[in-house]
């Protein structure tokens, strides 16, 4: 599985868009980009995933660059409840496990 | 619809003892994965069970073993506990028929403390 690089921490004001970057320069053609988050004292929660195209769901948007070497998770209107550690994971098709890195600790400030 | 449930919530054991953690997957899910999360670290994959068989294993010693039952629930057993086994143990379930194990639903975890 390709390695990912994320900033260790970020801050964002409540109500603003939170943009979380992830570098995955060694990603291969059949690897997906997945995002999970972990709120304090809870298990990780699936957010969104994509292969090539940008994706949007009720929680977030995922923007993947054309060369697929990086991506950005966008929380359009961050709330205090979005404070969590966000993990960007690249998964090979057919893989059975999630490989978590250190993630980005996102703090939403009032 | 119940999500993934784990028991117990917290557990304190002594070095050398054995522990069994339990997990019930989300309704409709047939695959269970176990992860260990040390304080301040991301979860680390222990193993995955599907059709009552261990399908893949992470870099964990044989002291860690598991089982999956016909109703898809699962147990994680750890023998000869070490202080370093203190961690949050997470169970995640997924549906093979839905396209793989990528989208996993996690339980709240069991906090194990070894003294």
PDB file of C-alpha atoms in Angstrom:
ATOM      1  CA  UNK A   1       0.000   0.000   0.000  1.00  0.00           C
ATOM      2  CA  UNK A   2       1.213   3.475  -0.820  1.00  0.00           C
ATOM      3  CA  UNK A   3       2.463   5.633   2.031  1.00  0.00           C
ATOM      4  CA  UNK A   4       0.603   8.822   2.912  1.00  0.00           C
ATOM      5  CA  UNK A   5       1.865  12.071   4.436  1.00  0.00           C
ATOM      6  CA  UNK A   6      -0.401  14.391   6.427  1.00  0.00           C
ATOM      7  CA  UNK A   7       0.312  17.460   8.556  1.00  0.00           C
ATOM      8  CA  UNK A   8       0.252  16.495  12.246  1.00  0.00           C
ATOM      9  CA  UNK A   9      -2.189  19.215  13.235  1.00  0.00           C
ATOM     10  CA  UNK A  10      -4.445  21.928  11.860  1.00  0.00           C
ATOM     11  CA  UNK A  11      -6.815  24.541  13.231  1.00  0.00           C
ATOM     12  CA  UNK A  12      -9.996  25.895  11.686  1.00  0.00           C
ATOM     13  CA  UNK A  13     -12.628  28.385  12.805  1.00  0.00           C
ATOM     14  CA  UNK A  14     -16.149  27.134  13.366  1.00  0.00           C
ATOM     15  CA  UNK A  15     -18.343  27.705  10.322  1.00  0.00           C
ATOM     16  CA  UNK A  16     -15.435  27.898   7.919  1.00  0.00           C
ATOM     17  CA  UNK A  17     -14.336  25.221   5.462  1.00  0.00           C
ATOM     18  CA  UNK A  18     -11.669  22.863   6.756  1.00  0.00           C
ATOM     19  CA  UNK A  19      -9.287  21.650   4.064  1.00  0.00           C
ATOM     20  CA  UNK A  20      -7.146  18.671   5.051  1.00  0.00           C
ATOM     21  CA  UNK A  21      -4.319  17.748   2.646  1.00  0.00           C
ATOM     22  CA  UNK A  22      -2.791  14.346   2.037  1.00  0.00           C
ATOM     23  CA  UNK A  23       0.190  13.410  -0.107  1.00  0.00           C
ATOM     24  CA  UNK A  24       0.344   9.933  -1.647  1.00  0.00           C
ATOM     25  CA  UNK A  25       2.936  10.346  -4.395  1.00  0.00           C
ATOM     26  CA  UNK A  26       3.571   6.595  -4.771  1.00  0.00           C
ATOM     27  CA  UNK A  27      -0.079   5.676  -5.318  1.00  0.00           C
ATOM     28  CA  UNK A  28      -0.666   3.116  -8.039  1.00  0.00           C
ATOM     29  CA  UNK A  29      -3.489   2.897 -10.536  1.00  0.00           C
ATOM     30  CA  UNK A  30      -5.730   0.504  -8.632  1.00  0.00           C
ATOM     31  CA  UNK A  31      -5.351   2.091  -5.211  1.00  0.00           C
ATOM     32  CA  UNK A  32      -8.193   4.012  -3.641  1.00  0.00           C
ATOM     33  CA  UNK A  33      -7.968   6.996  -1.299  1.00  0.00           C
ATOM     34  CA  UNK A  34     -10.037   6.592   1.868  1.00  0.00           C
ATOM     35  CA  UNK A  35     -10.608   9.043   4.691  1.00  0.00           C
ATOM     36  CA  UNK A  36     -11.565   8.117   8.227  1.00  0.00           C
ATOM     37  CA  UNK A  37     -11.785  10.232  11.354  1.00  0.00           C
ATOM     38  CA  UNK A  38     -11.560   9.389  15.021  1.00  0.00           C
ATOM     39  CA  UNK A  39     -13.273  11.544  17.574  1.00  0.00           C
ATOM     40  CA  UNK A  40     -11.787  11.315  21.049  1.00  0.00           C
ATOM     41  CA  UNK A  41     -12.640   8.059  22.852  1.00  0.00           C
ATOM     42  CA  UNK A  42     -14.504   6.631  19.870  1.00  0.00           C
ATOM     43  CA  UNK A  43     -13.663   4.180  17.103  1.00  0.00           C
ATOM     44  CA  UNK A  44     -12.692   5.505  13.667  1.00  0.00           C
ATOM     45  CA  UNK A  45     -15.540   6.557  11.384  1.00  0.00           C
ATOM     46  CA  UNK A  46     -15.580   6.220   7.612  1.00  0.00           C
ATOM     47  CA  UNK A  47     -15.972   9.558   5.821  1.00  0.00           C
ATOM     48  CA  UNK A  48     -15.486   9.176   2.091  1.00  0.00           C
ATOM     49  CA  UNK A  49     -13.385   7.483  -0.568  1.00  0.00           C
ATOM     50  CA  UNK A  50     -12.407   7.938  -4.208  1.00  0.00           C
ATOM     51  CA  UNK A  51     -10.326   6.522  -7.035  1.00  0.00           C
ATOM     52  CA  UNK A  52      -9.903   9.245  -9.661  1.00  0.00           C
ATOM     53  CA  UNK A  53     -12.902  11.527  -9.631  1.00  0.00           C
ATOM     54  CA  UNK A  54     -13.871  14.043  -7.003  1.00  0.00           C
ATOM     55  CA  UNK A  55     -16.498  12.745  -4.616  1.00  0.00           C
ATOM     56  CA  UNK A  56     -19.061  14.374  -2.338  1.00  0.00           C
ATOM     57  CA  UNK A  57     -21.376  12.992   0.304  1.00  0.00           C
ATOM     58  CA  UNK A  58     -23.313  14.394   3.241  1.00  0.00           C
ATOM     59  CA  UNK A  59     -20.200  14.613   5.385  1.00  0.00           C
ATOM     60  CA  UNK A  60     -17.474  15.930   3.118  1.00  0.00           C
ATOM     61  CA  UNK A  61     -15.955  16.378  -0.320  1.00  0.00           C
ATOM     62  CA  UNK A  62     -12.842  14.660  -1.612  1.00  0.00           C
ATOM     63  CA  UNK A  63     -10.718  16.365  -4.247  1.00  0.00           C
ATOM     64  CA  UNK A  64      -8.090  14.161  -5.930  1.00  0.00           C
ATOM     65  CA  UNK A  65      -5.490  15.795  -8.170  1.00  0.00           C
ATOM     66  CA  UNK A  66      -5.316  14.711 -11.782  1.00  0.00           C
ATOM     67  CA  UNK A  67      -2.023  12.868 -11.240  1.00  0.00           C
ATOM     68  CA  UNK A  68      -3.557  11.284  -8.105  1.00  0.00           C
ATOM     69  CA  UNK A  69      -0.463  12.105  -6.060  1.00  0.00           C
ATOM     70  CA  UNK A  70      -2.378  14.139  -3.519  1.00  0.00           C
ATOM     71  CA  UNK A  71      -5.876  14.760  -2.276  1.00  0.00           C
ATOM     72  CA  UNK A  72      -7.796  17.146  -0.055  1.00  0.00           C
ATOM     73  CA  UNK A  73     -10.664  16.392   2.276  1.00  0.00           C
ATOM     74  CA  UNK A  74     -13.033  19.329   2.612  1.00  0.00           C
ATOM     75  CA  UNK A  75     -15.462  19.803   5.480  1.00  0.00           C
ATOM     76  CA  UNK A  76     -17.555  22.677   4.051  1.00  0.00           C
ATOM     77  CA  UNK A  77     -18.900  24.184   7.278  1.00  0.00           C
ATOM     78  CA  UNK A  78     -16.870  22.876  10.192  1.00  0.00           C
ATOM     79  CA  UNK A  79     -18.520  22.543  13.593  1.00  0.00           C
ATOM     80  CA  UNK A  80     -17.006  21.897  17.018  1.00  0.00           C
ATOM     81  CA  UNK A  81     -18.061  18.251  16.647  1.00  0.00           C
ATOM     82  CA  UNK A  82     -15.679  17.904  13.709  1.00  0.00           C
ATOM     83  CA  UNK A  83     -12.715  18.131  16.091  1.00  0.00           C
ATOM     84  CA  UNK A  84     -10.978  14.780  15.581  1.00  0.00           C
ATOM     85  CA  UNK A  85      -7.960  12.989  14.143  1.00  0.00           C
ATOM     86  CA  UNK A  86      -8.374  12.564  10.390  1.00  0.00           C
ATOM     87  CA  UNK A  87      -6.683   9.662   8.626  1.00  0.00           C
ATOM     88  CA  UNK A  88      -5.934   9.486   4.913  1.00  0.00           C
ATOM     89  CA  UNK A  89      -5.446   5.868   3.817  1.00  0.00           C
ATOM     90  CA  UNK A  90      -4.463   4.475   0.437  1.00  0.00           C
ATOM     91  CA  UNK A  91      -5.770   0.953  -0.120  1.00  0.00           C
ATOM     92  CA  UNK A  92      -4.840  -1.554  -2.797  1.00  0.00           C
ATOM     93  CA  UNK A  93      -7.835  -3.194  -4.405  1.00  0.00           C
ATOM     94  CA  UNK A  94      -8.304  -6.534  -2.691  1.00  0.00           C
ATOM     95  CA  UNK A  95      -6.484  -5.522   0.469  1.00  0.00           C
ATOM     96  CA  UNK A  96      -7.987  -6.807   3.662  1.00  0.00           C
ATOM     97  CA  UNK A  97      -6.700  -4.240   6.113  1.00  0.00           C
ATOM     98  CA  UNK A  98      -6.591  -0.522   6.757  1.00  0.00           C
ATOM     99  CA  UNK A  99      -3.107   0.873   7.398  1.00  0.00           C
ATOM    100  CA  UNK A 100      -3.416   3.938   9.603  1.00  0.00           C
ATOM    101  CA  UNK A 101      -0.668   6.545   9.876  1.00  0.00           C
ATOM    102  CA  UNK A 102      -0.499   9.287  12.474  1.00  0.00           C
ATOM    103  CA  UNK A 103      -3.258  11.341  10.835  1.00  0.00           C
ATOM    104  CA  UNK A 104      -4.014  15.060  11.221  1.00  0.00           C
ATOM    105  CA  UNK A 105      -5.398  16.333  14.489  1.00  0.00           C
ATOM    106  CA  UNK A 106      -7.993  18.912  13.439  1.00  0.00           C
ATOM    107  CA  UNK A 107      -9.171  21.373  16.055  1.00  0.00           C
ATOM    108  CA  UNK A 108     -12.246  23.481  15.332  1.00  0.00           C
ATOM    109  CA  UNK A 109     -12.181  26.706  17.331  1.00  0.00           C
ATOM    110  CA  UNK A 110     -15.298  28.689  18.337  1.00  0.00           C
TER     111      UNK A 110
ATOM    112  CA  UNK B   1     -30.018  -0.974  13.428  1.00  0.00           C
ATOM    113  CA  UNK B   2     -27.325  -1.750  15.974  1.00  0.00           C
ATOM    114  CA  UNK B   3     -23.839  -0.847  14.972  1.00  0.00           C
ATOM    115  CA  UNK B   4     -20.704  -2.688  16.018  1.00  0.00           C
ATOM    116  CA  UNK B   5     -20.729  -3.541  19.696  1.00  0.00           C
ATOM    117  CA  UNK B   6     -17.801  -4.566  21.864  1.00  0.00           C
ATOM    118  CA  UNK B   7     -17.507  -5.908  25.382  1.00  0.00           C
ATOM    119  CA  UNK B   8     -16.286  -5.200  27.907  1.00  0.00           C
ATOM    120  CA  UNK B   9     -15.741  -1.449  27.726  1.00  0.00           C
ATOM    121  CA  UNK B  10     -12.807  -1.466  30.100  1.00  0.00           C
ATOM    122  CA  UNK B  11     -10.664  -4.235  31.515  1.00  0.00           C
ATOM    123  CA  UNK B  12      -7.751  -4.387  33.941  1.00  0.00           C
ATOM    124  CA  UNK B  13      -5.516  -7.448  33.921  1.00  0.00           C
ATOM    125  CA  UNK B  14      -2.211  -8.489  35.466  1.00  0.00           C
ATOM    126  CA  UNK B  15       0.904  -9.451  33.523  1.00  0.00           C
ATOM    127  CA  UNK B  16       0.854 -13.092  32.486  1.00  0.00           C
ATOM    128  CA  UNK B  17      -2.922 -13.381  32.525  1.00  0.00           C
ATOM    129  CA  UNK B  18      -5.131 -14.118  29.552  1.00  0.00           C
ATOM    130  CA  UNK B  19      -7.962 -11.961  28.208  1.00  0.00           C
ATOM    131  CA  UNK B  20     -10.892 -12.435  25.830  1.00  0.00           C
ATOM    132  CA  UNK B  21     -12.541  -9.498  24.086  1.00  0.00           C
ATOM    133  CA  UNK B  22     -15.804  -9.791  22.216  1.00  0.00           C
ATOM    134  CA  UNK B  23     -17.309  -8.130  19.167  1.00  0.00           C
ATOM    135  CA  UNK B  24     -20.686  -8.240  17.439  1.00  0.00           C
ATOM    136  CA  UNK B  25     -20.629  -6.886  13.890  1.00  0.00           C
ATOM    137  CA  UNK B  26     -23.085  -4.490  12.352  1.00  0.00           C
ATOM    138  CA  UNK B  27     -26.229  -6.221  11.126  1.00  0.00           C
ATOM    139  CA  UNK B  28     -25.664  -7.687   7.655  1.00  0.00           C
ATOM    140  CA  UNK B  29     -21.869  -7.698   7.928  1.00  0.00           C
ATOM    141  CA  UNK B  30     -19.904 -10.930   7.659  1.00  0.00           C
ATOM    142  CA  UNK B  31     -16.285  -9.816   8.077  1.00  0.00           C
ATOM    143  CA  UNK B  32     -14.610  -8.773  11.314  1.00  0.00           C
ATOM    144  CA  UNK B  33     -11.225  -7.117  11.715  1.00  0.00           C
ATOM    145  CA  UNK B  34      -9.362  -6.377  14.946  1.00  0.00           C
ATOM    146  CA  UNK B  35      -7.015  -3.446  15.552  1.00  0.00           C
ATOM    147  CA  UNK B  36      -4.809  -2.396  18.444  1.00  0.00           C
ATOM    148  CA  UNK B  37      -4.411   1.306  19.175  1.00  0.00           C
ATOM    149  CA  UNK B  38      -1.704   2.400  21.581  1.00  0.00           C
ATOM    150  CA  UNK B  39      -2.022   5.824  23.188  1.00  0.00           C
ATOM    151  CA  UNK B  40      -1.297   8.588  20.692  1.00  0.00           C
ATOM    152  CA  UNK B  41      -0.908   6.201  17.742  1.00  0.00           C
ATOM    153  CA  UNK B  42      -3.110   5.161  14.849  1.00  0.00           C
ATOM    154  CA  UNK B  43      -4.807   1.755  14.968  1.00  0.00           C
ATOM    155  CA  UNK B  44      -2.651  -1.219  13.953  1.00  0.00           C
ATOM    156  CA  UNK B  45      -4.201  -4.196  12.139  1.00  0.00           C
ATOM    157  CA  UNK B  46      -4.113  -7.464  14.097  1.00  0.00           C
ATOM    158  CA  UNK B  47      -6.125  -9.849  11.905  1.00  0.00           C
ATOM    159  CA  UNK B  48      -9.329 -10.316   9.947  1.00  0.00           C
ATOM    160  CA  UNK B  49     -11.921 -13.098  10.029  1.00  0.00           C
ATOM    161  CA  UNK B  50     -14.279 -14.132   7.259  1.00  0.00           C
ATOM    162  CA  UNK B  51     -16.281 -17.357   7.022  1.00  0.00           C
ATOM    163  CA  UNK B  52     -14.882 -18.330  10.429  1.00  0.00           C
ATOM    164  CA  UNK B  53     -11.322 -18.339   9.085  1.00  0.00           C
ATOM    165  CA  UNK B  54      -8.433 -15.980   9.738  1.00  0.00           C
ATOM    166  CA  UNK B  55      -7.894 -14.402   6.349  1.00  0.00           C
ATOM    167  CA  UNK B  56      -5.013 -12.042   6.956  1.00  0.00           C
ATOM    168  CA  UNK B  57      -2.785 -11.254   9.896  1.00  0.00           C
ATOM    169  CA  UNK B  58      -0.736  -8.236  10.826  1.00  0.00           C
ATOM    170  CA  UNK B  59       2.616  -8.217  12.604  1.00  0.00           C
ATOM    171  CA  UNK B  60       1.440  -9.575  15.938  1.00  0.00           C
ATOM    172  CA  UNK B  61       2.782 -12.595  17.854  1.00  0.00           C
ATOM    173  CA  UNK B  62       0.933 -15.872  18.245  1.00  0.00           C
ATOM    174  CA  UNK B  63      -0.157 -14.755  21.715  1.00  0.00           C
ATOM    175  CA  UNK B  64      -2.897 -12.944  19.822  1.00  0.00           C
ATOM    176  CA  UNK B  65      -5.534 -15.296  18.482  1.00  0.00           C
ATOM    177  CA  UNK B  66      -9.108 -15.013  17.404  1.00  0.00           C
ATOM    178  CA  UNK B  67     -12.258 -16.774  16.477  1.00  0.00           C
ATOM    179  CA  UNK B  68     -15.343 -16.051  14.432  1.00  0.00           C
ATOM    180  CA  UNK B  69     -18.643 -17.742  15.163  1.00  0.00           C
ATOM    181  CA  UNK B  70     -21.386 -18.805  12.714  1.00  0.00           C
ATOM    182  CA  UNK B  71     -23.370 -15.672  13.630  1.00  0.00           C
ATOM    183  CA  UNK B  72     -20.329 -13.600  12.505  1.00  0.00           C
ATOM    184  CA  UNK B  73     -19.480 -12.383  16.003  1.00  0.00           C
ATOM    185  CA  UNK B  74     -15.845 -12.628  16.978  1.00  0.00           C
ATOM    186  CA  UNK B  75     -13.478 -12.944  19.900  1.00  0.00           C
ATOM    187  CA  UNK B  76      -9.923 -11.715  20.344  1.00  0.00           C
ATOM    188  CA  UNK B  77      -7.783 -13.673  22.808  1.00  0.00           C
ATOM    189  CA  UNK B  78      -4.472 -12.485  24.168  1.00  0.00           C
ATOM    190  CA  UNK B  79      -2.340 -14.879  26.240  1.00  0.00           C
ATOM    191  CA  UNK B  80       0.557 -14.156  28.582  1.00  0.00           C
ATOM    192  CA  UNK B  81      -0.259 -10.460  28.785  1.00  0.00           C
ATOM    193  CA  UNK B  82       2.600  -7.949  28.731  1.00  0.00           C
ATOM    194  CA  UNK B  83       2.562  -4.361  29.934  1.00  0.00           C
ATOM    195  CA  UNK B  84       2.920  -3.334  26.282  1.00  0.00           C
ATOM    196  CA  UNK B  85      -0.425  -4.940  25.454  1.00  0.00           C
ATOM    197  CA  UNK B  86      -2.162  -2.062  27.213  1.00  0.00           C
ATOM    198  CA  UNK B  87      -4.147  -0.357  24.478  1.00  0.00           C
ATOM    199  CA  UNK B  88      -7.556   0.301  22.976  1.00  0.00           C
ATOM    200  CA  UNK B  89      -8.698  -2.759  21.036  1.00  0.00           C
ATOM    201  CA  UNK B  90     -11.004  -1.938  18.172  1.00  0.00           C
ATOM    202  CA  UNK B  91     -13.273  -4.241  16.240  1.00  0.00           C
ATOM    203  CA  UNK B  92     -14.445  -3.316  12.754  1.00  0.00           C
ATOM    204  CA  UNK B  93     -16.988  -5.035  10.561  1.00  0.00           C
ATOM    205  CA  UNK B  94     -17.633  -4.958   6.836  1.00  0.00           C
ATOM    206  CA  UNK B  95     -19.644  -6.710   4.155  1.00  0.00           C
ATOM    207  CA  UNK B  96     -17.679  -8.753   1.630  1.00  0.00           C
ATOM    208  CA  UNK B  97     -20.530  -8.681  -0.838  1.00  0.00           C
ATOM    209  CA  UNK B  98     -20.538  -4.887  -0.822  1.00  0.00           C
ATOM    210  CA  UNK B  99     -17.196  -4.705  -2.573  1.00  0.00           C
ATOM    211  CA  UNK B 100     -14.521  -5.479  -0.081  1.00  0.00           C
ATOM    212  CA  UNK B 101     -13.297  -4.588   3.323  1.00  0.00           C
ATOM    213  CA  UNK B 102     -12.388  -0.987   2.689  1.00  0.00           C
ATOM    214  CA  UNK B 103     -15.418   0.639   4.261  1.00  0.00           C
ATOM    215  CA  UNK B 104     -15.231  -0.655   7.763  1.00  0.00           C
ATOM    216  CA  UNK B 105     -17.519   0.187  10.655  1.00  0.00           C
ATOM    217  CA  UNK B 106     -15.748   0.422  13.981  1.00  0.00           C
ATOM    218  CA  UNK B 107     -16.991  -0.275  17.452  1.00  0.00           C
ATOM    219  CA  UNK B 108     -16.192   1.946  20.445  1.00  0.00           C
ATOM    220  CA  UNK B 109     -13.338  -0.311  21.523  1.00  0.00           C
ATOM    221  CA  UNK B 110     -12.244  -2.106  24.678  1.00  0.00           C
ATOM    222  CA  UNK B 111      -9.683  -0.295  26.813  1.00  0.00           C
ATOM    223  CA  UNK B 112      -7.281  -2.934  28.205  1.00  0.00           C
ATOM    224  CA  UNK B 113      -4.890  -1.994  30.980  1.00  0.00           C
ATOM    225  CA  UNK B 114      -2.199  -4.482  31.989  1.00  0.00           C
ATOM    226  CA  UNK B 115      -0.573  -3.883  35.384  1.00  0.00           C
TER     227      UNK B 115
END
